[in-house]
Amino acid sequence: MTTELEKFSSGEKRLEGLNRWLVARLQSAIEGLPLDITLWDGTCLRGSTEPVVAHITIHDRTTLLKILLNPELNVGEAYTTGRMDIEGDLVALHNLYNQRVASAYPTPWSRLRKRLLDLRPNTLHRARGNIYHHYDISNDFYGLWLDQYMVYTCAYFPTSAATLEEAQIAKMEHICRKLALKPGETVVEAGCGWGALSLYMAQHYGVTVRAFNISHEQISYAQEQARIAGISDRVQFIEDDYRNIAGQFDVFVSVGMLEHVGRACYPELGATIHRSLKPEGRGLLHFIGRNRPLPINAWIRRRIFPGAYPPTLQETADIFEPWNFSIIDIENLRLHYAKTLVHWLERFEEATPQIRKMFDEQFVRTWRFYLAGSQASFLSGFLQLFQVTFTRNTYNQLPWTRAHLYQAMSPGKLQKEN
Amino acid sequence: MTTELEKFSSGEKRLEGLNRWLVARLQSAIEGLPLDITLWDGTCLRGSTEPVVAHITIHDRTTLLKILLNPELNVGEAYTTGRMDIEGDLVALHNLYNQRVASAYPTPWSRLRKRLLDLRPNTLHRARGNIYHHYDISNDFYGLWLDQYMVYTCAYFPTSAATLEEAQIAKMEHICRKLALKPGETVVEAGCGWGALSLYMAQHYGVTVRAFNISHEQISYAQEQARIAGISDRVQFIEDDYRNIAGQFDVFVSVGMLEHVGRACYPELGATIHRSLKPEGRGLLHFIGRNRPLPINAWIRRRIFPGAYPPTLQETADIFEPWNFSIIDIENLRLHYAKTLVHWLERFEEATPQIRKMFDEQFVRTWRFYLAGSQASFLSGFLQLFQVTFTRNTYNQLPWTRAHLYQAMSPGKLQKEN
């Protein structure tokens, strides 16, 4: 017969055994990394003797167990719910994580997970849900930390000293130049965000634009901007899916939408571009991508971008090859995205007092973790930013070299017109 | 009992029937095309009422039969052997052909043929045979129509008025800038032709180069050039296969070799690049490619480039993805290749009196057909010219934008140093 005391003591021993095992696993996971971790019982672990980039506190055993079982998902979950605290450089911490997992990927499990995710199409209905989740939360929130034009995609810094505002204008100008827009031409934009690029093209290049987006909040904002600028007759913002684009245009442009399309729908996107382009048409896709196929980060998929997938260049062939499109220029701007994220994260941190009034602390931590993690991913080469310019295969009218992309910008373009 | 006369007359009738059938097939093949064809018996056919771009004469029935059965192979065979004559614009004629077949491709037969060709590896031995076939025929011959630096790849025309000489220097400069070469760095070149780029890099960028090529004639010529320039200590030309490259370098560059590698060997090429590059390494591949996978033209494969294959960008992923290389810039220079070929064909035609002293008329016609056909293929978007710049995935040291590619060249670089 065991007494209550013996039962308790044997349970304690089992837990002690579990603790020892967890600590050993954790120590091996951080081996060589410049960080230290304090556990709920005061246990301290150190990865290396170098100066640490972050002090981590894990507040309970269950959280540590979850993190060890699935770090990709549960490090983020633990931090954002406050069951784990991080003091120090969050970007550097993400960088360490990326470097460690990058060498392990792709694993058999990541390959399987990717295959399964690839099969899941973002139907019209599901796409709306995905976009609502991220983009419709509040224009005021985005206004607190984006630039004045509300551009929520990688900026282009002509010099590394450029401000975020200058860099977002330079990005729009860079895209217009790559497309060699001419006055009077027609443009369709798929996934137009808050409308900045469409407005810029109409104002500075004299083109007529039809822009599509399924985010209700963004389209309302963009329509209002067109009214204020007095160019609603030349820029039409339509709350609809890219698959419903009708008509034929000289130019197809899409900035930061392909990540949300999902691989299963690339043939449909390709068919849409083909259908929408005149025989002498050309286009540009700007998107987050990868060097090799990996499933999207599990935490990002759950908390930030459901249904999203950053493709390799090879995978985008499903868009271009069936229609014999000719790829004429690809530029990788990953370090520009890292820099964009430095600005966003700085502004976000400055705005946290206001953001806390709009949302709860978990929201603040979620967005901080996402912005810092993204910055680290672009910095460490875990994510890429591709701008792909393409034409119909027989189009011979593009500028002879790319030198025109690098001519000085007229000062007028650096001021907002409206 | 049939008399000899009846036999003869029934044979004649069968031939007449065959003739009528052949003529009908030919007429339908050229329907709508601005060309006319005269047959051995004086029959004249016209594709359209537009002004013709070429008058074609087919000298016998067997030749017509072969052309109709396999035009891709036998139009070239008939022209080069003199069983068919072409008066008029050979480039425009090729263009018509490309436009007609482009819409038909890919066919089930072309897919099958491509699959079979993809399986055939260019072994070390076979690669030597392929290269000998084209590049070892005579340095003097190439000297008659290439530029003074003997560059036998797509030039880069900063303006369309540039001379071929200027454009070949500009191409070498463009590549050096894309690679952001720094004095003291080490470069390996795979497939170095007559050595112009290696010499240029050493002379103008202060780097040390090891250059590989399996063409004996080209390597001998290149070694002689290095001796004349007095830089044999900094540029080493080695008669060996790219697969035998040993050592580690800052930069891997290959201009016009990938077309000869063949798809089956892309993983091996990727492994070679990975093995040859330092942890902070970077590289550039310059190659003829396609918008979508097609087998190489059958006549070109038989008469010009055995074992060659121009890949799509997607297909080159077998080189980059396994090693996590990051593609940072792709430029499509197909119209620059069309212009390069305008120069080459002009110079070739001027040099035909000398070429006829070195080779026979069939040789002259073969090369004319090949140069004109290539020009048409680049012009009509049937072939592309890709320059792909890549780095190790964690390399963050490249210039911030591509603006440095478009700064004016110092005049000193436009003169040959030796």
JSON list of N, CA and C in Angstrom, two decimals, chain A residues 156-158 291-293 312 314 317 321 324-332 334 336 339 379 381 384 386 393 395-396 400-403 406, chain B residues 156-158 291-293 312 314 317 321 324-332 334-336 339 379 381 384 386 393 395-396 400-403 406:
[
{"chain": "A", "resi": 156, "resn": "TYR", "atom": "N", "xyz": [11.65, 50.94, -52.08]},
{"chain": "A", "resi": 156, "resn": "TYR", "atom": "CA", "xyz": [12.88, 50.90, -52.86]},
{"chain": "A", "resi": 156, "resn": "TYR", "atom": "C", "xyz": [13.71, 52.11, -52.49]},
{"chain": "A", "resi": 157, "resn": "PHE", "atom": "N", "xyz": [14.84, 51.88, -51.84]},
{"chain": "A", "resi": 157, "resn": "PHE", "atom": "CA", "xyz": [15.66, 52.98, -51.33]},
{"chain": "A", "resi": 157, "resn": "PHE", "atom": "C", "xyz": [16.77, 53.30, -52.34]},
{"chain": "A", "resi": 158, "resn": "PRO", "atom": "N", "xyz": [16.62, 54.40, -53.11]},
{"chain": "A", "resi": 158, "resn": "PRO", "atom": "CA", "xyz": [17.66, 54.73, -54.11]},
{"chain": "A", "resi": 158, "resn": "PRO", "atom": "C", "xyz": [19.02, 54.86, -53.43]},
{"chain": "A", "resi": 291, "resn": "ASN", "atom": "N", "xyz": [14.29, 31.09, -52.19]},
{"chain": "A", "resi": 291, "resn": "ASN", "atom": "CA", "xyz": [15.29, 30.45, -53.03]},
{"chain": "A", "resi": 291, "resn": "ASN", "atom": "C", "xyz": [14.93, 29.01, -53.35]},
{"chain": "A", "resi": 292, "resn": "ARG", "atom": "N", "xyz": [14.23, 28.36, -52.41]},
{"chain": "A", "resi": 292, "resn": "ARG", "atom": "CA", "xyz": [13.83, 26.98, -52.63]},
{"chain": "A", "resi": 292, "resn": "ARG", "atom": "C", "xyz": [12.50, 26.74, -51.93]},
{"chain": "A", "resi": 293, "resn": "PRO", "atom": "N", "xyz": [11.75, 25.74, -52.38]},
{"chain": "A", "resi": 293, "resn": "PRO", "atom": "CA", "xyz": [10.38, 25.59, -51.89]},
{"chain": "A", "resi": 293, "resn": "PRO", "atom": "C", "xyz": [10.34, 25.17, -50.42]},
{"chain": "A", "resi": 312, "resn": "THR", "atom": "N", "xyz": [9.01, 30.11, -55.00]},
{"chain": "A", "resi": 312, "resn": "THR", "atom": "CA", "xyz": [10.29, 30.25, -55.68]},
{"chain": "A", "resi": 312, "resn": "THR", "atom": "C", "xyz": [10.02, 30.78, -57.08]},
{"chain": "A", "resi": 314, "resn": "GLN", "atom": "N", "xyz": [11.00, 29.38, -59.72]},
{"chain": "A", "resi": 314, "resn": "GLN", "atom": "CA", "xyz": [10.61, 28.21, -60.50]},
{"chain": "A", "resi": 314, "resn": "GLN", "atom": "C", "xyz": [9.11, 27.97, -60.43]},
{"chain": "A", "resi": 317, "resn": "ALA", "atom": "N", "xyz": [6.61, 29.73, -62.70]},
{"chain": "A", "resi": 317, "resn": "ALA", "atom": "CA", "xyz": [6.54, 29.36, -64.12]},
{"chain": "A", "resi": 317, "resn": "ALA", "atom": "C", "xyz": [5.12, 28.94, -64.51]},
{"chain": "A", "resi": 321, "resn": "GLU", "atom": "N", "xyz": [4.68, 30.36, -68.22]},
{"chain": "A", "resi": 321, "resn": "GLU", "atom": "CA", "xyz": [4.99, 29.45, -69.33]},
{"chain": "A", "resi": 321, "resn": "GLU", "atom": "C", "xyz": [3.80, 29.08, -70.21]},
{"chain": "A", "resi": 324, "resn": "ASN", "atom": "N", "xyz": [3.37, 31.63, -72.82]},
{"chain": "A", "resi": 324, "resn": "ASN", "atom": "CA", "xyz": [4.56, 32.04, -73.57]},
{"chain": "A", "resi": 324, "resn": "ASN", "atom": "C", "xyz": [4.99, 33.48, -73.24]},
{"chain": "A", "resi": 325, "resn": "PHE", "atom": "N", "xyz": [4.71, 33.92, -72.02]},
{"chain": "A", "resi": 325, "resn": "PHE", "atom": "CA", "xyz": [5.20, 35.24, -71.61]},
{"chain": "A", "resi": 325, "resn": "PHE", "atom": "C", "xyz": [6.73, 35.21, -71.53]},
{"chain": "A", "resi": 326, "resn": "SER", "atom": "N", "xyz": [7.32, 36.33, -71.84]},
{"chain": "A", "resi": 326, "resn": "SER", "atom": "CA", "xyz": [8.77, 36.45, -71.85]},
{"chain": "A", "resi": 326, "resn": "SER", "atom": "C", "xyz": [9.20, 37.25, -70.62]},
{"chain": "A", "resi": 327, "resn": "ILE", "atom": "N", "xyz": [10.00, 36.63, -69.77]},
{"chain": "A", "resi": 327, "resn": "ILE", "atom": "CA", "xyz": [10.50, 37.35, -68.59]},
{"chain": "A", "resi": 327, "resn": "ILE", "atom": "C", "xyz": [11.68, 38.20, -69.03]},
{"chain": "A", "resi": 328, "resn": "ILE", "atom": "N", "xyz": [11.59, 39.51, -68.80]},
{"chain": "A", "resi": 328, "resn": "ILE", "atom": "CA", "xyz": [12.65, 40.37, -69.32]},
{"chain": "A", "resi": 328, "resn": "ILE", "atom": "C", "xyz": [13.52, 40.98, -68.22]},
{"chain": "A", "resi": 329, "resn": "ASP", "atom": "N", "xyz": [13.04, 40.96, -66.99]},
{"chain": "A", "resi": 329, "resn": "ASP", "atom": "CA", "xyz": [13.83, 41.55, -65.91]},
{"chain": "A", "resi": 329, "resn": "ASP", "atom": "C", "xyz": [13.35, 40.97, -64.58]},
{"chain": "A", "resi": 330, "resn": "ILE", "atom": "N", "xyz": [14.27, 40.50, -63.77]},
{"chain": "A", "resi": 330, "resn": "ILE", "atom": "CA", "xyz": [13.95, 40.12, -62.39]},
{"chain": "A", "resi": 330, "resn": "ILE", "atom": "C", "xyz": [14.94, 40.82, -61.48]},
{"chain": "A", "resi": 331, "resn": "GLU", "atom": "N", "xyz": [14.42, 41.49, -60.48]},
{"chain": "A", "resi": 331, "resn": "GLU", "atom": "CA", "xyz": [15.28, 42.16, -59.50]},
{"chain": "A", "resi": 331, "resn": "GLU", "atom": "C", "xyz": [14.91, 41.65, -58.11]},
{"chain": "A", "resi": 332, "resn": "ASN", "atom": "N", "xyz": [15.93, 41.29, -57.35]},
{"chain": "A", "resi": 332, "resn": "ASN", "atom": "CA", "xyz": [15.70, 40.82, -55.99]},
{"chain": "A", "resi": 332, "resn": "ASN", "atom": "C", "xyz": [16.00, 41.96, -55.02]},
{"chain": "A", "resi": 334, "resn": "ARG", "atom": "N", "xyz": [15.54, 41.99, -51.61]},
{"chain": "A", "resi": 334, "resn": "ARG", "atom": "CA", "xyz": [15.30, 41.53, -50.25]},
{"chain": "A", "resi": 334, "resn": "ARG", "atom": "C", "xyz": [15.89, 42.46, -49.19]},
{"chain": "A", "resi": 336, "resn": "HIS", "atom": "N", "xyz": [16.14, 45.64, -49.42]},
{"chain": "A", "resi": 336, "resn": "HIS", "atom": "CA", "xyz": [15.25, 46.80, -49.36]},
{"chain": "A", "resi": 336, "resn": "HIS", "atom": "C", "xyz": [14.03, 46.50, -48.47]},
{"chain": "A", "resi": 339, "resn": "LYS", "atom": "N", "xyz": [15.14, 46.77, -44.90]},
{"chain": "A", "resi": 339, "resn": "LYS", "atom": "CA", "xyz": [15.22, 48.19, -44.51]},
{"chain": "A", "resi": 339, "resn": "LYS", "atom": "C", "xyz": [13.82, 48.79, -44.31]},
{"chain": "A", "resi": 379, "resn": "LEU", "atom": "N", "xyz": [16.75, 39.75, -44.06]},
{"chain": "A", "resi": 379, "resn": "LEU", "atom": "CA", "xyz": [18.16, 40.03, -43.79]},
{"chain": "A", "resi": 379, "resn": "LEU", "atom": "C", "xyz": [19.01, 38.77, -43.92]},
{"chain": "A", "resi": 381, "resn": "GLY", "atom": "N", "xyz": [18.36, 36.12, -45.75]},
{"chain": "A", "resi": 381, "resn": "GLY", "atom": "CA", "xyz": [18.20, 35.39, -47.02]},
{"chain": "A", "resi": 381, "resn": "GLY", "atom": "C", "xyz": [17.21, 34.25, -46.93]},
{"chain": "A", "resi": 384, "resn": "GLN", "atom": "N", "xyz": [12.95, 36.30, -49.98]},
{"chain": "A", "resi": 384, "resn": "GLN", "atom": "CA", "xyz": [13.42, 37.16, -51.05]},
{"chain": "A", "resi": 384, "resn": "GLN", "atom": "C", "xyz": [12.28, 38.10, -51.45]},
{"chain": "A", "resi": 386, "resn": "PHE", "atom": "N", "xyz": [11.02, 39.56, -55.04]},
{"chain": "A", "resi": 386, "resn": "PHE", "atom": "CA", "xyz": [11.24, 39.56, -56.48]},
{"chain": "A", "resi": 386, "resn": "PHE", "atom": "C", "xyz": [10.32, 40.55, -57.18]},
{"chain": "A", "resi": 393, "resn": "ASN", "atom": "N", "xyz": [5.49, 37.40, -75.80]},
{"chain": "A", "resi": 393, "resn": "ASN", "atom": "CA", "xyz": [6.78, 36.93, -76.32]},
{"chain": "A", "resi": 393, "resn": "ASN", "atom": "C", "xyz": [7.28, 37.70, -77.55]},
{"chain": "A", "resi": 395, "resn": "TYR", "atom": "N", "xyz": [6.84, 41.02, -78.03]},
{"chain": "A", "resi": 395, "resn": "TYR", "atom": "CA", "xyz": [6.90, 42.46, -77.77]},
{"chain": "A", "resi": 395, "resn": "TYR", "atom": "C", "xyz": [8.35, 42.96, -77.87]},
{"chain": "A", "resi": 396, "resn": "ASN", "atom": "N", "xyz": [8.60, 43.86, -78.81]},
{"chain": "A", "resi": 396, "resn": "ASN", "atom": "CA", "xyz": [9.98, 44.35, -79.04]},
{"chain": "A", "resi": 396, "resn": "ASN", "atom": "C", "xyz": [10.14, 45.83, -78.74]},
{"chain": "A", "resi": 400, "resn": "TRP", "atom": "N", "xyz": [15.72, 49.97, -74.72]},
{"chain": "A", "resi": 400, "resn": "TRP", "atom": "CA", "xyz": [16.83, 49.17, -75.20]},
{"chain": "A", "resi": 400, "resn": "TRP", "atom": "C", "xyz": [17.70, 48.60, -74.07]},
{"chain": "A", "resi": 401, "resn": "THR", "atom": "N", "xyz": [17.93, 49.40, -73.03]},
{"chain": "A", "resi": 401, "resn": "THR", "atom": "CA", "xyz": [18.63, 48.91, -71.84]},
{"chain": "A", "resi": 401, "resn": "THR", "atom": "C", "xyz": [17.80, 49.32, -70.61]},
{"chain": "A", "resi": 402, "resn": "ARG", "atom": "N", "xyz": [18.31, 48.99, -69.42]},
{"chain": "A", "resi": 402, "resn": "ARG", "atom": "CA", "xyz": [17.61, 49.37, -68.20]},
{"chain": "A", "resi": 402, "resn": "ARG", "atom": "C", "xyz": [18.13, 50.70, -67.65]},
{"chain": "A", "resi": 403, "resn": "ALA", "atom": "N", "xyz": [18.96, 51.39, -68.43]},
{"chain": "A", "resi": 403, "resn": "ALA", "atom": "CA", "xyz": [19.58, 52.64, -67.92]},
{"chain": "A", "resi": 403, "resn": "ALA", "atom": "C", "xyz": [18.52, 53.67, -67.52]},
{"chain": "A", "resi": 406, "resn": "TYR", "atom": "N", "xyz": [17.44, 54.36, -63.96]},
{"chain": "A", "resi": 406, "resn": "TYR", "atom": "CA", "xyz": [18.37, 54.95, -63.00]},
{"chain": "A", "resi": 406, "resn": "TYR", "atom": "C", "xyz": [18.64, 56.43, -63.24]},
{"chain": "B", "resi": 156, "resn": "TYR", "atom": "N", "xyz": [26.43, 43.49, -75.80]},
{"chain": "B", "resi": 156, "resn": "TYR", "atom": "CA", "xyz": [25.52, 44.39, -75.08]},
{"chain": "B", "resi": 156, "resn": "TYR", "atom": "C", "xyz": [25.71, 45.79, -75.65]},
{"chain": "B", "resi": 157, "resn": "PHE", "atom": "N", "xyz": [24.70, 46.29, -76.32]},
{"chain": "B", "resi": 157, "resn": "PHE", "atom": "CA", "xyz": [24.78, 47.58, -76.99]},
{"chain": "B", "resi": 157, "resn": "PHE", "atom": "C", "xyz": [24.23, 48.67, -76.08]},
{"chain": "B", "resi": 158, "resn": "PRO", "atom": "N", "xyz": [25.11, 49.48, -75.46]},
{"chain": "B", "resi": 158, "resn": "PRO", "atom": "CA", "xyz": [24.61, 50.54, -74.57]},
{"chain": "B", "resi": 158, "resn": "PRO", "atom": "C", "xyz": [23.65, 51.47, -75.31]},
{"chain": "B", "resi": 291, "resn": "ASN", "atom": "N", "xyz": [11.18, 30.76, -73.32]},
{"chain": "B", "resi": 291, "resn": "ASN", "atom": "CA", "xyz": [10.05, 31.06, -72.44]},
{"chain": "B", "resi": 291, "resn": "ASN", "atom": "C", "xyz": [9.38, 29.80, -71.93]},
{"chain": "B", "resi": 292, "resn": "ARG", "atom": "N", "xyz": [9.43, 28.75, -72.75]},
{"chain": "B", "resi": 292, "resn": "ARG", "atom": "CA", "xyz": [8.81, 27.48, -72.34]},
{"chain": "B", "resi": 292, "resn": "ARG", "atom": "C", "xyz": [9.60, 26.34, -72.94]},
{"chain": "B", "resi": 293, "resn": "PRO", "atom": "N", "xyz": [9.50, 25.16, -72.34]},
{"chain": "B", "resi": 293, "resn": "PRO", "atom": "CA", "xyz": [10.39, 24.06, -72.73]},
{"chain": "B", "resi": 293, "resn": "PRO", "atom": "C", "xyz": [10.06, 23.54, -74.13]},
{"chain": "B", "resi": 312, "resn": "THR", "atom": "N", "xyz": [14.58, 26.86, -70.14]},
{"chain": "B", "resi": 312, "resn": "THR", "atom": "CA", "xyz": [13.76, 27.90, -69.54]},
{"chain": "B", "resi": 312, "resn": "THR", "atom": "C", "xyz": [14.39, 28.29, -68.20]},
{"chain": "B", "resi": 314, "resn": "GLN", "atom": "N", "xyz": [12.85, 28.26, -65.47]},
{"chain": "B", "resi": 314, "resn": "GLN", "atom": "CA", "xyz": [12.39, 27.23, -64.53]},
{"chain": "B", "resi": 314, "resn": "GLN", "atom": "C", "xyz": [13.35, 26.03, -64.50]},
{"chain": "B", "resi": 317, "resn": "ALA", "atom": "N", "xyz": [16.48, 25.94, -62.34]},
{"chain": "B", "resi": 317, "resn": "ALA", "atom": "CA", "xyz": [16.36, 25.79, -60.88]},
{"chain": "B", "resi": 317, "resn": "ALA", "atom": "C", "xyz": [17.15, 24.58, -60.38]},
{"chain": "B", "resi": 321, "resn": "GLU", "atom": "N", "xyz": [18.61, 25.81, -56.87]},
{"chain": "B", "resi": 321, "resn": "GLU", "atom": "CA", "xyz": [17.82, 25.48, -55.67]},
{"chain": "B", "resi": 321, "resn": "GLU", "atom": "C", "xyz": [18.49, 24.52, -54.69]},
{"chain": "B", "resi": 324, "resn": "ASN", "atom": "N", "xyz": [20.63, 26.44, -52.42]},
{"chain": "B", "resi": 324, "resn": "ASN", "atom": "CA", "xyz": [20.08, 27.63, -51.77]},
{"chain": "B", "resi": 324, "resn": "ASN", "atom": "C", "xyz": [20.70, 28.92, -52.30]},
{"chain": "B", "resi": 325, "resn": "PHE", "atom": "N", "xyz": [21.15, 28.91, -53.56]},
{"chain": "B", "resi": 325, "resn": "PHE", "atom": "CA", "xyz": [21.65, 30.15, -54.16]},
{"chain": "B", "resi": 325, "resn": "PHE", "atom": "C", "xyz": [20.50, 31.13, -54.31]},
{"chain": "B", "resi": 326, "resn": "SER", "atom": "N", "xyz": [20.83, 32.41, -54.16]},
{"chain": "B", "resi": 326, "resn": "SER", "atom": "CA", "xyz": [19.84, 33.46, -54.24]},
{"chain": "B", "resi": 326, "resn": "SER", "atom": "C", "xyz": [19.98, 34.17, -55.58]},
{"chain": "B", "resi": 327, "resn": "ILE", "atom": "N", "xyz": [18.94, 34.16, -56.38]},
{"chain": "B", "resi": 327, "resn": "ILE", "atom": "CA", "xyz": [18.99, 34.88, -57.66]},
{"chain": "B", "resi": 327, "resn": "ILE", "atom": "C", "xyz": [18.71, 36.34, -57.39]},
{"chain": "B", "resi": 328, "resn": "ILE", "atom": "N", "xyz": [19.65, 37.20, -57.78]},
{"chain": "B", "resi": 328, "resn": "ILE", "atom": "CA", "xyz": [19.47, 38.61, -57.41]},
{"chain": "B", "resi": 328, "resn": "ILE", "atom": "C", "xyz": [19.17, 39.50, -58.61]},
{"chain": "B", "resi": 329, "resn": "ASP", "atom": "N", "xyz": [19.45, 39.00, -59.82]},
{"chain": "B", "resi": 329, "resn": "ASP", "atom": "CA", "xyz": [19.19, 39.83, -61.01]},
{"chain": "B", "resi": 329, "resn": "ASP", "atom": "C", "xyz": [19.11, 38.92, -62.23]},
{"chain": "B", "resi": 330, "resn": "ILE", "atom": "N", "xyz": [18.04, 39.09, -63.01]},
{"chain": "B", "resi": 330, "resn": "ILE", "atom": "CA", "xyz": [17.98, 38.42, -64.31]},
{"chain": "B", "resi": 330, "resn": "ILE", "atom": "C", "xyz": [17.67, 39.48, -65.36]},
{"chain": "B", "resi": 331, "resn": "GLU", "atom": "N", "xyz": [18.45, 39.49, -66.42]},
{"chain": "B", "resi": 331, "resn": "GLU", "atom": "CA", "xyz": [18.21, 40.44, -67.51]},
{"chain": "B", "resi": 331, "resn": "GLU", "atom": "C", "xyz": [18.08, 39.64, -68.80]},
{"chain": "B", "resi": 332, "resn": "ASN", "atom": "N", "xyz": [17.05, 39.96, -69.56]},
{"chain": "B", "resi": 332, "resn": "ASN", "atom": "CA", "xyz": [16.83, 39.28, -70.85]},
{"chain": "B", "resi": 332, "resn": "ASN", "atom": "C", "xyz": [17.33, 40.20, -71.96]},
{"chain": "B", "resi": 334, "resn": "ARG", "atom": "N", "xyz": [17.52, 39.49, -75.32]},
{"chain": "B", "resi": 334, "resn": "ARG", "atom": "CA", "xyz": [17.33, 38.82, -76.61]},
{"chain": "B", "resi": 334, "resn": "ARG", "atom": "C", "xyz": [17.49, 39.77, -77.80]},
{"chain": "B", "resi": 335, "resn": "LEU", "atom": "N", "xyz": [17.03, 41.02, -77.67]},
{"chain": "B", "resi": 335, "resn": "LEU", "atom": "CA", "xyz": [17.16, 41.93, -78.81]},
{"chain": "B", "resi": 335, "resn": "LEU", "atom": "C", "xyz": [18.62, 42.34, -79.05]},
{"chain": "B", "resi": 336, "resn": "HIS", "atom": "N", "xyz": [19.42, 42.28, -77.99]},
{"chain": "B", "resi": 336, "resn": "HIS", "atom": "CA", "xyz": [20.86, 42.53, -78.16]},
{"chain": "B", "resi": 336, "resn": "HIS", "atom": "C", "xyz": [21.51, 41.38, -78.93]},
{"chain": "B", "resi": 339, "resn": "LYS", "atom": "N", "xyz": [20.70, 41.87, -82.57]},
{"chain": "B", "resi": 339, "resn": "LYS", "atom": "CA", "xyz": [21.56, 42.91, -83.14]},
{"chain": "B", "resi": 339, "resn": "LYS", "atom": "C", "xyz": [22.99, 42.39, -83.34]},
{"chain": "B", "resi": 379, "resn": "LEU", "atom": "N", "xyz": [14.77, 37.70, -82.59]},
{"chain": "B", "resi": 379, "resn": "LEU", "atom": "CA", "xyz": [13.90, 38.81, -82.96]},
{"chain": "B", "resi": 379, "resn": "LEU", "atom": "C", "xyz": [12.43, 38.48, -82.71]},
{"chain": "B", "resi": 381, "resn": "GLY", "atom": "N", "xyz": [11.23, 36.35, -80.52]},
{"chain": "B", "resi": 381, "resn": "GLY", "atom": "CA", "xyz": [10.92, 35.86, -79.18]},
{"chain": "B", "resi": 381, "resn": "GLY", "atom": "C", "xyz": [10.90, 34.35, -79.07]},
{"chain": "B", "resi": 384, "resn": "GLN", "atom": "N", "xyz": [15.55, 33.39, -76.09]},
{"chain": "B", "resi": 384, "resn": "GLN", "atom": "CA", "xyz": [15.84, 34.47, -75.16]},
{"chain": "B", "resi": 384, "resn": "GLN", "atom": "C", "xyz": [17.33, 34.45, -74.83]},
{"chain": "B", "resi": 386, "resn": "PHE", "atom": "N", "xyz": [19.41, 35.13, -71.41]},
{"chain": "B", "resi": 386, "resn": "PHE", "atom": "CA", "xyz": [19.32, 35.46, -69.98]},
{"chain": "B", "resi": 386, "resn": "PHE", "atom": "C", "xyz": [20.70, 35.65, -69.37]},
{"chain": "B", "resi": 393, "resn": "ASN", "atom": "N", "xyz": [23.10, 32.46, -50.28]},
{"chain": "B", "resi": 393, "resn": "ASN", "atom": "CA", "xyz": [21.85, 33.03, -49.77]},
{"chain": "B", "resi": 393, "resn": "ASN", "atom": "C", "xyz": [22.05, 34.08, -48.67]},
{"chain": "B", "resi": 395, "resn": "TYR", "atom": "N", "xyz": [24.64, 36.28, -48.60]},
{"chain": "B", "resi": 395, "resn": "TYR", "atom": "CA", "xyz": [25.54, 37.35, -49.05]},
{"chain": "B", "resi": 395, "resn": "TYR", "atom": "C", "xyz": [24.80, 38.69, -49.08]},
{"chain": "B", "resi": 396, "resn": "ASN", "atom": "N", "xyz": [25.27, 39.64, -48.28]},
{"chain": "B", "resi": 396, "resn": "ASN", "atom": "CA", "xyz": [24.58, 40.94, -48.18]},
{"chain": "B", "resi": 396, "resn": "ASN", "atom": "C", "xyz": [25.45, 42.11, -48.67]},
{"chain": "B", "resi": 400, "resn": "TRP", "atom": "N", "xyz": [23.88, 48.36, -53.44]},
{"chain": "B", "resi": 400, "resn": "TRP", "atom": "CA", "xyz": [22.54, 48.59, -52.92]},
{"chain": "B", "resi": 400, "resn": "TRP", "atom": "C", "xyz": [21.46, 48.61, -54.00]},
{"chain": "B", "resi": 401, "resn": "THR", "atom": "N", "xyz": [21.76, 49.23, -55.15]},
{"chain": "B", "resi": 401, "resn": "THR", "atom": "CA", "xyz": [20.86, 49.18, -56.31]},
{"chain": "B", "resi": 401, "resn": "THR", "atom": "C", "xyz": [21.68, 48.77, -57.53]},
{"chain": "B", "resi": 402, "resn": "ARG", "atom": "N", "xyz": [21.02, 48.72, -58.70]},
{"chain": "B", "resi": 402, "resn": "ARG", "atom": "CA", "xyz": [21.74, 48.36, -59.92]},
{"chain": "B", "resi": 402, "resn": "ARG", "atom": "C", "xyz": [22.24, 49.62, -60.66]},
{"chain": "B", "resi": 403, "resn": "ALA", "atom": "N", "xyz": [22.11, 50.78, -60.02]},
{"chain": "B", "resi": 403, "resn": "ALA", "atom": "CA", "xyz": [22.47, 52.03, -60.70]},
{"chain": "B", "resi": 403, "resn": "ALA", "atom": "C", "xyz": [23.92, 52.02, -61.18]},
{"chain": "B", "resi": 406, "resn": "TYR", "atom": "N", "xyz": [25.01, 51.38, -64.74]},
{"chain": "B", "resi": 406, "resn": "TYR", "atom": "CA", "xyz": [24.68, 52.31, -65.81]},
{"chain": "B", "resi": 406, "resn": "TYR", "atom": "C", "xyz": [25.47, 53.61, -65.77]}
]
